[in-house]
PDB file of C-alpha atoms in Angstrom:
ATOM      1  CA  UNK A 214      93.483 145.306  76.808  1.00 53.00           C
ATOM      2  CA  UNK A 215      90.055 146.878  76.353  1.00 53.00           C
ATOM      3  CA  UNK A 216      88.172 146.638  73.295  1.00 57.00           C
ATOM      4  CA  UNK A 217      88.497 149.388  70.397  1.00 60.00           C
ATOM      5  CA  UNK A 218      85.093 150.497  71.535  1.00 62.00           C
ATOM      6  CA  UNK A 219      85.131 150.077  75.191  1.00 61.00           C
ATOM      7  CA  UNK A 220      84.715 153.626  76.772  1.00 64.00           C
ATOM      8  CA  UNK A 221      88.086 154.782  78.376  1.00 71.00           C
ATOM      9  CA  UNK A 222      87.908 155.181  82.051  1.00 71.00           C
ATOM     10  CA  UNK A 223      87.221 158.832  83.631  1.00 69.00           C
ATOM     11  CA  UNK A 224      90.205 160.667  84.432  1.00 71.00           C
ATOM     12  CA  UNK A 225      89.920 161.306  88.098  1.00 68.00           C
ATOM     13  CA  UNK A 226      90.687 165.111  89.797  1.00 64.00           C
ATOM     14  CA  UNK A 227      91.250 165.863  93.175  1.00 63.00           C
ATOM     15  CA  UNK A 228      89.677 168.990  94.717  1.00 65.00           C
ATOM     16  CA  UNK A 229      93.082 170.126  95.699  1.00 59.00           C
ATOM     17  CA  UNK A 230      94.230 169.883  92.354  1.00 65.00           C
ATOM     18  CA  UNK A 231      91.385 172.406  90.911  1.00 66.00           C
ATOM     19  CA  UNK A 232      92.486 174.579  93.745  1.00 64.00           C
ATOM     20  CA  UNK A 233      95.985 174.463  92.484  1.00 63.00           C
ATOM     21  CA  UNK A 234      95.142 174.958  89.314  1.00 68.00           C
ATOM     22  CA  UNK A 235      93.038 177.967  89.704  1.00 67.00           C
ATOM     23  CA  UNK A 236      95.983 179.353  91.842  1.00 64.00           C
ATOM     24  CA  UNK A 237      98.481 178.663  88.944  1.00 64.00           C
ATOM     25  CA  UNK A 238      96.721 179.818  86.055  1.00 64.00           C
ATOM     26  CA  UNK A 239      94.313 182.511  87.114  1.00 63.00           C
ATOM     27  CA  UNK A 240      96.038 184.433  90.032  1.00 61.00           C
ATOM     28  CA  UNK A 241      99.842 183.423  89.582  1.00 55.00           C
ATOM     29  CA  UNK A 242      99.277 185.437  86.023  1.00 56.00           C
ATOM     30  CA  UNK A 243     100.080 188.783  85.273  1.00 57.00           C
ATOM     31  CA  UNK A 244      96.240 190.008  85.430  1.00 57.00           C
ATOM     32  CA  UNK A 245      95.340 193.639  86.473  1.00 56.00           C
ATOM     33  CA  UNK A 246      92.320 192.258  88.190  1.00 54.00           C
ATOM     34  CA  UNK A 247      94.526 189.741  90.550  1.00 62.00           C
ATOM     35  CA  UNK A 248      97.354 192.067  91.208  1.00 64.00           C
ATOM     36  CA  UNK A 249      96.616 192.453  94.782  1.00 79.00           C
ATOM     37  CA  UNK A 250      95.589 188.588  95.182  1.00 83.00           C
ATOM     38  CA  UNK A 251      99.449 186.948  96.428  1.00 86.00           C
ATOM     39  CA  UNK A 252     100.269 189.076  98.913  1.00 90.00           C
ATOM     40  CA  UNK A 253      96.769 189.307 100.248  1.00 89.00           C
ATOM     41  CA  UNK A 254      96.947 184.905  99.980  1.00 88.00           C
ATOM     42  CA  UNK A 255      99.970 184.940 101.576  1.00 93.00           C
ATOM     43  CA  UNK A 256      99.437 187.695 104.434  1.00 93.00           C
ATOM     44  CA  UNK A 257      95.781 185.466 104.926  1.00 92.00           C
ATOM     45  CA  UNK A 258      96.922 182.185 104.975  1.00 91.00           C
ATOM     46  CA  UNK A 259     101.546 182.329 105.911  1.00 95.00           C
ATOM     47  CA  UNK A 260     102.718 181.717 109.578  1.00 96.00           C
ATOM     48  CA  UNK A 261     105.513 183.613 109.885  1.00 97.00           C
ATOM     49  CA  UNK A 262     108.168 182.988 113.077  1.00 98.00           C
ATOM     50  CA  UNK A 263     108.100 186.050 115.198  1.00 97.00           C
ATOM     51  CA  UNK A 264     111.082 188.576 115.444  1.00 98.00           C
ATOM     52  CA  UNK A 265     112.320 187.691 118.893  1.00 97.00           C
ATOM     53  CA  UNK A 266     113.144 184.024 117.392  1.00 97.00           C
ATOM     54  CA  UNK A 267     114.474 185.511 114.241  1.00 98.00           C
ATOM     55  CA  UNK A 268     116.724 187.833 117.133  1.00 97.00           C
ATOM     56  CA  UNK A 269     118.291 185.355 119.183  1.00 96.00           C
ATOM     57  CA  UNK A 270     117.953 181.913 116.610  1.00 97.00           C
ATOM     58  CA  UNK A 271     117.865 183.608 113.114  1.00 98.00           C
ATOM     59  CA  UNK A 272     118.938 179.984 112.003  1.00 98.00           C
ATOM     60  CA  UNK A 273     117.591 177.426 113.598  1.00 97.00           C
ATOM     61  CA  UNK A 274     119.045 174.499 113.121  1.00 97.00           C
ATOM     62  CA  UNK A 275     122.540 174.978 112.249  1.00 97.00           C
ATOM     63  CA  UNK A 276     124.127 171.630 112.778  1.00 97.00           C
ATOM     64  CA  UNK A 277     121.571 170.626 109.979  1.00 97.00           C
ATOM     65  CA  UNK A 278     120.974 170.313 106.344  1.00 95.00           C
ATOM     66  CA  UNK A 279     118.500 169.647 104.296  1.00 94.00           C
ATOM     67  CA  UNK A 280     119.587 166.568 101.644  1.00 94.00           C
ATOM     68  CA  UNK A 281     117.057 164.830 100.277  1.00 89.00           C
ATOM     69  CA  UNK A 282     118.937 161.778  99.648  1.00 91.00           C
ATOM     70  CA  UNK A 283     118.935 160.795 102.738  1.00 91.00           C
ATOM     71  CA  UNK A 284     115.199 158.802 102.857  1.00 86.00           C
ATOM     72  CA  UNK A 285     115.158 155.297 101.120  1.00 82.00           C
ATOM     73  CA  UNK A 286     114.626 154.198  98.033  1.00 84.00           C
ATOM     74  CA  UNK A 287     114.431 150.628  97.626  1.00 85.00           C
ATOM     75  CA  UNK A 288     113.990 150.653  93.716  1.00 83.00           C
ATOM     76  CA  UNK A 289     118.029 151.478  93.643  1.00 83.00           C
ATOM     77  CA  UNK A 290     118.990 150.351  96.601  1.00 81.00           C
ATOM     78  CA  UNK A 291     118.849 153.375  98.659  1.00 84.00           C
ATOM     79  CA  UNK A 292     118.996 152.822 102.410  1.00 90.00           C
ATOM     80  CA  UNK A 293     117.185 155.430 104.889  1.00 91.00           C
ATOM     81  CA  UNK A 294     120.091 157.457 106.601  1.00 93.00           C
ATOM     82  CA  UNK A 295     117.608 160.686 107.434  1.00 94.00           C
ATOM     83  CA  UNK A 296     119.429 161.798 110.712  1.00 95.00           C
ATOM     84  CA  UNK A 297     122.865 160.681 109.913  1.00 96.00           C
ATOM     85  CA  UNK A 298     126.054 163.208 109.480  1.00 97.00           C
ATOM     86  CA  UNK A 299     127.333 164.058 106.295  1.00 97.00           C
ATOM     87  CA  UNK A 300     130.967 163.807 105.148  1.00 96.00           C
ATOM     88  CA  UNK A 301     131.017 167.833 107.151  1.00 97.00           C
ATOM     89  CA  UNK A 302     129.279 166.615 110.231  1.00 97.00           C
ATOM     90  CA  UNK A 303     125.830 167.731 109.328  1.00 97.00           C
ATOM     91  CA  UNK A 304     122.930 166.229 110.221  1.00 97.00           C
ATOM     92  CA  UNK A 305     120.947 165.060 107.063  1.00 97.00           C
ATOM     93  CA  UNK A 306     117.460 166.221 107.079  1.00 96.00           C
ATOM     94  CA  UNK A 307     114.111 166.003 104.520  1.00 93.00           C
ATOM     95  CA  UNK A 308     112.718 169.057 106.421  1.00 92.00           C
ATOM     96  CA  UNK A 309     111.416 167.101 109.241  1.00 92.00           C
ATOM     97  CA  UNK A 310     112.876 168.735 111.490  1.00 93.00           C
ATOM     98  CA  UNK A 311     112.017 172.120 110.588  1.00 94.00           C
ATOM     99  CA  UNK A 312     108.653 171.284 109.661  1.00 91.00           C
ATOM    100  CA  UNK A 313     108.242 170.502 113.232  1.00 90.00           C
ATOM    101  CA  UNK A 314     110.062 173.092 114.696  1.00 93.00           C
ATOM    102  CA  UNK A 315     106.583 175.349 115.566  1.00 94.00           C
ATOM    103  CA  UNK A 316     104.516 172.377 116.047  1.00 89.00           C
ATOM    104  CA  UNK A 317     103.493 173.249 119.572  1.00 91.00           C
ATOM    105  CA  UNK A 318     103.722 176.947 119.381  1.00 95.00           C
ATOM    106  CA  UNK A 319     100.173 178.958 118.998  1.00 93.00           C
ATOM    107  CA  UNK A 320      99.641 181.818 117.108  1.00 94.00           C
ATOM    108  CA  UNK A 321      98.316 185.077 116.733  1.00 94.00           C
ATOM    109  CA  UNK A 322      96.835 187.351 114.147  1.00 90.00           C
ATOM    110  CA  UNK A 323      93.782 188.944 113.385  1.00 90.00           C
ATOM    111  CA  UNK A 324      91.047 188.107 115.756  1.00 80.00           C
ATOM    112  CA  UNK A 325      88.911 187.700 112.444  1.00 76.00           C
ATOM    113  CA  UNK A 326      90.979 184.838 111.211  1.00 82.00           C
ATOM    114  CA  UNK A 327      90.417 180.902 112.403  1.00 84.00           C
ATOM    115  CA  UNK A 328      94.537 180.597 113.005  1.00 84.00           C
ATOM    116  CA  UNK A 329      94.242 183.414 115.372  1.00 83.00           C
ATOM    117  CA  UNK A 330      94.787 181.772 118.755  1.00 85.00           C
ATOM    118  CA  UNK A 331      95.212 178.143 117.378  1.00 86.00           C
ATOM    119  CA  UNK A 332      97.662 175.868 116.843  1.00 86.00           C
ATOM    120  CA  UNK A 333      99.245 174.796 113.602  1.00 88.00           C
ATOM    121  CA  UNK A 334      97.506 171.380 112.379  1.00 85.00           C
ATOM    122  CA  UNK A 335      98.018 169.414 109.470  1.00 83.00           C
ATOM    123  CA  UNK A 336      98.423 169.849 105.501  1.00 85.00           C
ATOM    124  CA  UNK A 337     100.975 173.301 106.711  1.00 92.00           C
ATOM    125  CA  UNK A 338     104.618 173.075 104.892  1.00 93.00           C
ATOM    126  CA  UNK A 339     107.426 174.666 106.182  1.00 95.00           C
ATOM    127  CA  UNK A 340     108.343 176.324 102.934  1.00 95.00           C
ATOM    128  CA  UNK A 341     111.467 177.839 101.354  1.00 96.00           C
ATOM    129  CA  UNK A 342     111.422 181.401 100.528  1.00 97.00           C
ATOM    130  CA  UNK A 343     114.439 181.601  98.482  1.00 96.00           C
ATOM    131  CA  UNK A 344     114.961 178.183  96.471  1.00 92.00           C
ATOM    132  CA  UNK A 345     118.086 179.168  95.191  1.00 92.00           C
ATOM    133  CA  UNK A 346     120.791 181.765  95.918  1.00 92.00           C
ATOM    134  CA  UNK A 347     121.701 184.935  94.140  1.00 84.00           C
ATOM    135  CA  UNK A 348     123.222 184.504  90.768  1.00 76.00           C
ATOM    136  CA  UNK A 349     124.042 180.836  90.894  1.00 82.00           C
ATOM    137  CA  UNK A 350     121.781 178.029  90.734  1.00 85.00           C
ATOM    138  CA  UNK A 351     122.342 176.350  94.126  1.00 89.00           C
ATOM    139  CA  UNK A 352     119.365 175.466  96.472  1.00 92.00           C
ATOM    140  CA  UNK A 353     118.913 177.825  99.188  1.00 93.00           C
ATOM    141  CA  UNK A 354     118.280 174.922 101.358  1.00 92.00           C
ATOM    142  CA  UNK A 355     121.554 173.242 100.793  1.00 94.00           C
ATOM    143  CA  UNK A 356     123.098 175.484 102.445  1.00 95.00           C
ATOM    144  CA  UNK A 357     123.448 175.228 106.466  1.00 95.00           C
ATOM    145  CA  UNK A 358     122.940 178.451 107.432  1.00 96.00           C
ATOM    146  CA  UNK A 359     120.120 179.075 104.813  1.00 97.00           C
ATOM    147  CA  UNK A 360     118.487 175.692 105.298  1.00 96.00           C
ATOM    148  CA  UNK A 361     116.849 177.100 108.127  1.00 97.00           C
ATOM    149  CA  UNK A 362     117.724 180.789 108.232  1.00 98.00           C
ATOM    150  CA  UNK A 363     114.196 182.516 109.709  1.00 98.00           C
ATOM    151  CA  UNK A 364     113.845 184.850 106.694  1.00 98.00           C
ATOM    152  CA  UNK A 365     113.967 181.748 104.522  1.00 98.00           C
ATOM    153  CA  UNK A 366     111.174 180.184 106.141  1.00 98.00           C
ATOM    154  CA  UNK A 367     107.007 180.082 106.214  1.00 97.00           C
ATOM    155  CA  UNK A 368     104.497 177.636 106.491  1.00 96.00           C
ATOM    156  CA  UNK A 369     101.925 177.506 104.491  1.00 95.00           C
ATOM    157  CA  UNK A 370      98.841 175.326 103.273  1.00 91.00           C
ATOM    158  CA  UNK A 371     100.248 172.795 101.014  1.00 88.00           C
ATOM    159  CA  UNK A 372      98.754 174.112  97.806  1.00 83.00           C
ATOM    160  CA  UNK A 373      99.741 177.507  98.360  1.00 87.00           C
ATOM    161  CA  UNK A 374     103.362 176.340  99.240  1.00 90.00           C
ATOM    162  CA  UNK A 375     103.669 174.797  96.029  1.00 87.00           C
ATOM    163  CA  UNK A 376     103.268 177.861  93.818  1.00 85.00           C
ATOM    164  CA  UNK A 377     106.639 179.132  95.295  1.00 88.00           C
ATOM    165  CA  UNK A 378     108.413 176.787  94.087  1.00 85.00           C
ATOM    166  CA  UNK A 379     108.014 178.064  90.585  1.00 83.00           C
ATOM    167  CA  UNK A 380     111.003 179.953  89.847  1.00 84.00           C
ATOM    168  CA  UNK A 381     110.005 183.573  89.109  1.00 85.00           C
ATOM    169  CA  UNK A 382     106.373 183.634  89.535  1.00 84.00           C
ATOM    170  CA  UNK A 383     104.591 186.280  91.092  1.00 86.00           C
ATOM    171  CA  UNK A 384     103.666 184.403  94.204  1.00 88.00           C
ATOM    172  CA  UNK A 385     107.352 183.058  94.616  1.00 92.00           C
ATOM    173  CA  UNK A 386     108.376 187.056  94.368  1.00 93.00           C
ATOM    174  CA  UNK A 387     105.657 188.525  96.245  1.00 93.00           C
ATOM    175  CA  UNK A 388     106.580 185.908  99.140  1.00 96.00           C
ATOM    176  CA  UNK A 389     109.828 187.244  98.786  1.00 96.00           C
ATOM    177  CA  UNK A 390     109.147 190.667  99.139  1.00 96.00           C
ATOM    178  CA  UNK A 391     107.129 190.197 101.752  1.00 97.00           C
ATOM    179  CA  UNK A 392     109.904 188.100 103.627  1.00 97.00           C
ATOM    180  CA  UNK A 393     112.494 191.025 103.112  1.00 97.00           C
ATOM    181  CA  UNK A 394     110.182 194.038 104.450  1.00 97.00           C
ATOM    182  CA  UNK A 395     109.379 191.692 107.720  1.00 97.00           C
ATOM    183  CA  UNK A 396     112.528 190.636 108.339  1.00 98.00           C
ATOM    184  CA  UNK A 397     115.978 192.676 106.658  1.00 97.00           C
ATOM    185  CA  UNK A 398     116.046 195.463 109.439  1.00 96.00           C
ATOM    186  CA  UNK A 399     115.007 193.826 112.065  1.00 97.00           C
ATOM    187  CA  UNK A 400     117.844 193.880 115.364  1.00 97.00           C
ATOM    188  CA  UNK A 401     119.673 190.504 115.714  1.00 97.00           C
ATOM    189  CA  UNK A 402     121.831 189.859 118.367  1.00 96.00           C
ATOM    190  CA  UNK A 403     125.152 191.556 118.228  1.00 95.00           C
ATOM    191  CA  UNK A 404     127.275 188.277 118.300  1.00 95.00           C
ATOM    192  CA  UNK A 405     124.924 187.029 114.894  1.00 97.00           C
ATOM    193  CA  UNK A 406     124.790 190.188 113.254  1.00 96.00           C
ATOM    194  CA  UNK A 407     128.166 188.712 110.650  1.00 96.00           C
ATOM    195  CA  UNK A 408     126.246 185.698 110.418  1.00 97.00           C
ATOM    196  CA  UNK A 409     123.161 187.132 109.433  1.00 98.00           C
ATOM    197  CA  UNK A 410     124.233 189.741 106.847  1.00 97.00           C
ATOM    198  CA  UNK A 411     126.213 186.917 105.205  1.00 97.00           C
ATOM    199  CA  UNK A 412     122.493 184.867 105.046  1.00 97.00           C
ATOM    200  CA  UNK A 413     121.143 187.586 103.520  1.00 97.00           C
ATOM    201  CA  UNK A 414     123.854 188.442 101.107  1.00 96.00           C
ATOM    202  CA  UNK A 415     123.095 185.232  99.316  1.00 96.00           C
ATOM    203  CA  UNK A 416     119.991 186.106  98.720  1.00 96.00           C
ATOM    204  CA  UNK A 417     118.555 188.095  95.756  1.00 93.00           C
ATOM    205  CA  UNK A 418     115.746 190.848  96.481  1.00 91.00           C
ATOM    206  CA  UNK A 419     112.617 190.416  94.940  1.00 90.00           C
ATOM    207  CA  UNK A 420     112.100 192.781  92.373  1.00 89.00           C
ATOM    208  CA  UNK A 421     108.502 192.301  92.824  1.00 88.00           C
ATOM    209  CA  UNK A 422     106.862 195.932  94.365  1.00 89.00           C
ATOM    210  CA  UNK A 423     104.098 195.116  97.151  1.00 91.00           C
ATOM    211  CA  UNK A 424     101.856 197.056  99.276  1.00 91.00           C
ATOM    212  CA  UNK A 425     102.945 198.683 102.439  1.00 93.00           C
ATOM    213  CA  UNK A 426     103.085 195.494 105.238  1.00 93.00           C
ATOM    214  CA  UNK A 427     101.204 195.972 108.160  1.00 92.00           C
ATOM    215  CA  UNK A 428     102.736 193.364 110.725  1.00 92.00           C
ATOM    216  CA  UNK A 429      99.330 193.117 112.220  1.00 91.00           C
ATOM    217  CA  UNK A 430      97.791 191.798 109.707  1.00 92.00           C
ATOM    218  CA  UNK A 431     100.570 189.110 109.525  1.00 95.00           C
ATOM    219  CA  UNK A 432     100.047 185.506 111.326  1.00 95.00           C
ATOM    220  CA  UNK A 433     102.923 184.650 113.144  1.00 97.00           C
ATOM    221  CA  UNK A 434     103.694 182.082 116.103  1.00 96.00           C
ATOM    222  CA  UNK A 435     104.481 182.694 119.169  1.00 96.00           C
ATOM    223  CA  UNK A 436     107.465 182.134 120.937  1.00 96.00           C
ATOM    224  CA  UNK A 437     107.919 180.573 124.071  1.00 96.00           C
ATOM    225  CA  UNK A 438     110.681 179.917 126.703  1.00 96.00           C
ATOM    226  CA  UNK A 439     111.053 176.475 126.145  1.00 96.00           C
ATOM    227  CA  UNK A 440     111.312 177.120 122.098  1.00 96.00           C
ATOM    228  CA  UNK A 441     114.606 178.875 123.180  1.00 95.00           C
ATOM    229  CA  UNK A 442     115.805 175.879 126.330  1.00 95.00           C
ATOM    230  CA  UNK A 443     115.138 173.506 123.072  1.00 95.00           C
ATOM    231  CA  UNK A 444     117.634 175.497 120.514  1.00 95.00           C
ATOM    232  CA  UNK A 445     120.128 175.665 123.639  1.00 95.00           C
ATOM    233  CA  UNK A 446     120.010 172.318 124.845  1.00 95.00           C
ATOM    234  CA  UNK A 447     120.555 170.842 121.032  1.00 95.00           C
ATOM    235  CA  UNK A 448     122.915 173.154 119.962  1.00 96.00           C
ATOM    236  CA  UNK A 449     124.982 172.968 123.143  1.00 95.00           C
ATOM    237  CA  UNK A 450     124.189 168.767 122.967  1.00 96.00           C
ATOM    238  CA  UNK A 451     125.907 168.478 119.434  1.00 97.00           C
ATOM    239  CA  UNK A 452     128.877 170.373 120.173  1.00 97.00           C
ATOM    240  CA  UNK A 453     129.906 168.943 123.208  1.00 97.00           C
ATOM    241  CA  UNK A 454     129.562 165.620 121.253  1.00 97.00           C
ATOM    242  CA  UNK A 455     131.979 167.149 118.510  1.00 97.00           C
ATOM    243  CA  UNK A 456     134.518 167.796 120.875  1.00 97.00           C
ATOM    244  CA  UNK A 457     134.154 164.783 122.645  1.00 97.00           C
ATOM    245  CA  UNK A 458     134.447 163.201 119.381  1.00 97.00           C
ATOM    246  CA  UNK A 459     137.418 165.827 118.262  1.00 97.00           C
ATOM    247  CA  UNK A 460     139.115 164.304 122.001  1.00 97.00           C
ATOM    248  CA  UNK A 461     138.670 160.316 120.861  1.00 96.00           C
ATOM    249  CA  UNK A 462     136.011 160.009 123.795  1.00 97.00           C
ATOM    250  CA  UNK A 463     133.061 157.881 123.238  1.00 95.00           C
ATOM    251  CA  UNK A 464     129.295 159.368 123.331  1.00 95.00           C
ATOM    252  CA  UNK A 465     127.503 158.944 126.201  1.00 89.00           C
ATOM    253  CA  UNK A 466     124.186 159.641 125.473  1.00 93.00           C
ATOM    254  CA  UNK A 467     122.127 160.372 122.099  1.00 96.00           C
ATOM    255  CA  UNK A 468     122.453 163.406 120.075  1.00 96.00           C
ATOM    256  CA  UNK A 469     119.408 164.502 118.218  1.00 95.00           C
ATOM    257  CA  UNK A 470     119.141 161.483 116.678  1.00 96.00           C
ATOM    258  CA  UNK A 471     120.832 157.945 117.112  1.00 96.00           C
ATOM    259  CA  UNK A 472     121.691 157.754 113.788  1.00 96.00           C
ATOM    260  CA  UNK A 473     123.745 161.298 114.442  1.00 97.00           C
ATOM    261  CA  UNK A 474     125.297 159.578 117.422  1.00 97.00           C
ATOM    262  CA  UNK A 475     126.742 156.755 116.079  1.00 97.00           C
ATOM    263  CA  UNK A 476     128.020 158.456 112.870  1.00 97.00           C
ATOM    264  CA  UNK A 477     129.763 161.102 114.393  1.00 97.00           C
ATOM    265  CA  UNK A 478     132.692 159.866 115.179  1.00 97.00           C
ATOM    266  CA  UNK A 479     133.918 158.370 111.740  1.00 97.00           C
ATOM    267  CA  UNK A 480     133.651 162.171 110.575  1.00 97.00           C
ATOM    268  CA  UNK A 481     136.878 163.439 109.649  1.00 97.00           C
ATOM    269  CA  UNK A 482     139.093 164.932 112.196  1.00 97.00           C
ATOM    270  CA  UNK A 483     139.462 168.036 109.684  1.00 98.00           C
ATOM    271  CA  UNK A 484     135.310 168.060 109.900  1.00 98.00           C
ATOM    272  CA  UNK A 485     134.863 168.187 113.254  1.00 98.00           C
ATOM    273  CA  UNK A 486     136.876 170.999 114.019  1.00 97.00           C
ATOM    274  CA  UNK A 487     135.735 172.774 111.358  1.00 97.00           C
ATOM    275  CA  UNK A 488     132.184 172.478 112.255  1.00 98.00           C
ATOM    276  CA  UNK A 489     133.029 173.546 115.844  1.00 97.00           C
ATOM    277  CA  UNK A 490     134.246 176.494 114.536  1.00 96.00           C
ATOM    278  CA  UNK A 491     130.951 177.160 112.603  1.00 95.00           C
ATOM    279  CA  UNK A 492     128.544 176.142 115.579  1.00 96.00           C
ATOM    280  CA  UNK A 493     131.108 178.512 118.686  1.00 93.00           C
ATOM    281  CA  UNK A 494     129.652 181.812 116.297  1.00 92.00           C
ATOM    282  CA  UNK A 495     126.206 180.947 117.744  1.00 92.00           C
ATOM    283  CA  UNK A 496     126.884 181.211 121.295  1.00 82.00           C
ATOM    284  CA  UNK A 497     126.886 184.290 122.817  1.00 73.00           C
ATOM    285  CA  UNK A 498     130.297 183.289 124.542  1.00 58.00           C
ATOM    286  CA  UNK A 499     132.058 181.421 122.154  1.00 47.00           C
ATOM    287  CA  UNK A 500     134.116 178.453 123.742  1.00 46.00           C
ATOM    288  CA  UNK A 501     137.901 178.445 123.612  1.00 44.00           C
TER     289      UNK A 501
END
């Protein structure tokens, strides 16, 4: 114990956390001077994924779901089970997966920007647009089909990402906005479009008013073909693992993760087919 009159040590503060707190307190505020400062943040600095992803994948990952219970956590015994299936069949993610879903996609915006023709590197998060879902207060991202709905989803540089998570604020609501004008009327394909209005009934429209969105000025990835032969191949990998599992056939090979393989089949028989069900809506030909 130090001395009455020892001096106390320096508190000790992190450039990132002045940057944080100058985005909390001076342009997350109601301020007539700032007014235009989110959206014009988030237009800057957001990587959006482009339309012909949100088209034929406007969820991404649907055999997953975000629970982050699943990493360990020695102090009460918690034992890592990140890529295992939950009691539904899902595979339990912390947002890895999605946070590398883009990882080797470029992307384009203005020329005058240093993302424009780059690749995503590091301190990006893959952040939730919505956190929770109209009228209730259940996490957007606990929810399959909104865990990694397209709409739902934008990276962003860490410190930015963290103001949305502040229920109500202006750059949680501004991100929002901006999400809905980008994405609400744009086509998806016919076989999703039920799917995709019931994502986006679940989610409440900002009530924030923004500028006019010019989708040029907008950062967004680009697609590729083998971003789509990736989506196929999983999707199509996990459910011919369900029914194999649904048939009391053993797994040949690994599926997504080996974790996910070798809890798969103690799912319930009730779960399986059930989650079948879900995953046949997003193929174009849905399997008898």
């Amino acid at each position: 114990m130090p001395s009455a009159g020892a001096p106390r040590r320096p508190r000790v503060v992190h450039g990132d956390d002045l940057l944080y707190d100058f985005f909390q307190h001076v342009i997350s505020q109601e301020n007539e001077a700032f007014a235009a400062v989110p959206q014009l943040l988030l237009e800057t600095m957001g990587i959006w994924l482009p339309l012909d992803v949100y088209e034929r994948w406007p969820v991404l990952l649907p055999y997953a779901v975000r629970d982050p219970d699943c990493r360990p956590r020695p102090s009460i015994g918690r034992p890592d089970t990140w890529g295992s299936p939950d009691s539904h069949g899902f595979l339990r993610d912390d947002n890895s997966l999605i946070k590398g879903l883009p990882r080797a996609l470029a992307v384009t915006g203005p020329r005058t920007r240093r993302l424009a023709g780059a690749r995503m590197g590091t301190e990006f998060v893959a952040a939730h647009v919505w956190r929770t879902v109209h009228g209730t207060d259940t996490l957007a991202s606990r929810i399959p089909t909104l865990n990694s709905f397209v709409p739902n989803l934008v990276w962003l540089p860490g410190q930015i990402a963290k103001l949305t998570d502040r229920e109500g604020g202006v750059v949680q609501q501004t991100l929002q906005a901006l999400a809905w004008v980008v994405y609400r009327d744009a086509p998806v394909s016919p076989h999703l479009k039920e799917l995709v209005e019931g994502c986006w009934a679940q989610l409440p429209q900002s009530p924030r008013r923004i500028e006019p969105v010019d989708s040029g000025n907008l950062n967004w990835f680009v697609s590729s073909p083998q971003f789509f032969q990736v989506r196929e191949r999983r999707l199509a990998a996990v459910i011919d693992a369900l029914v194999r599992v649904r048939d009391g056939l053993p797994l040949q090979e690994k599926v997504v993760t080996t974790r996910y393989t070798e809890g798969l089949p103690g799912v319930s028989a009730e779960a399986v087919e059930a989650l079948l069900e879900t995953l046949a809506t997003y193929e174009p030909s849905p399997r008898p």
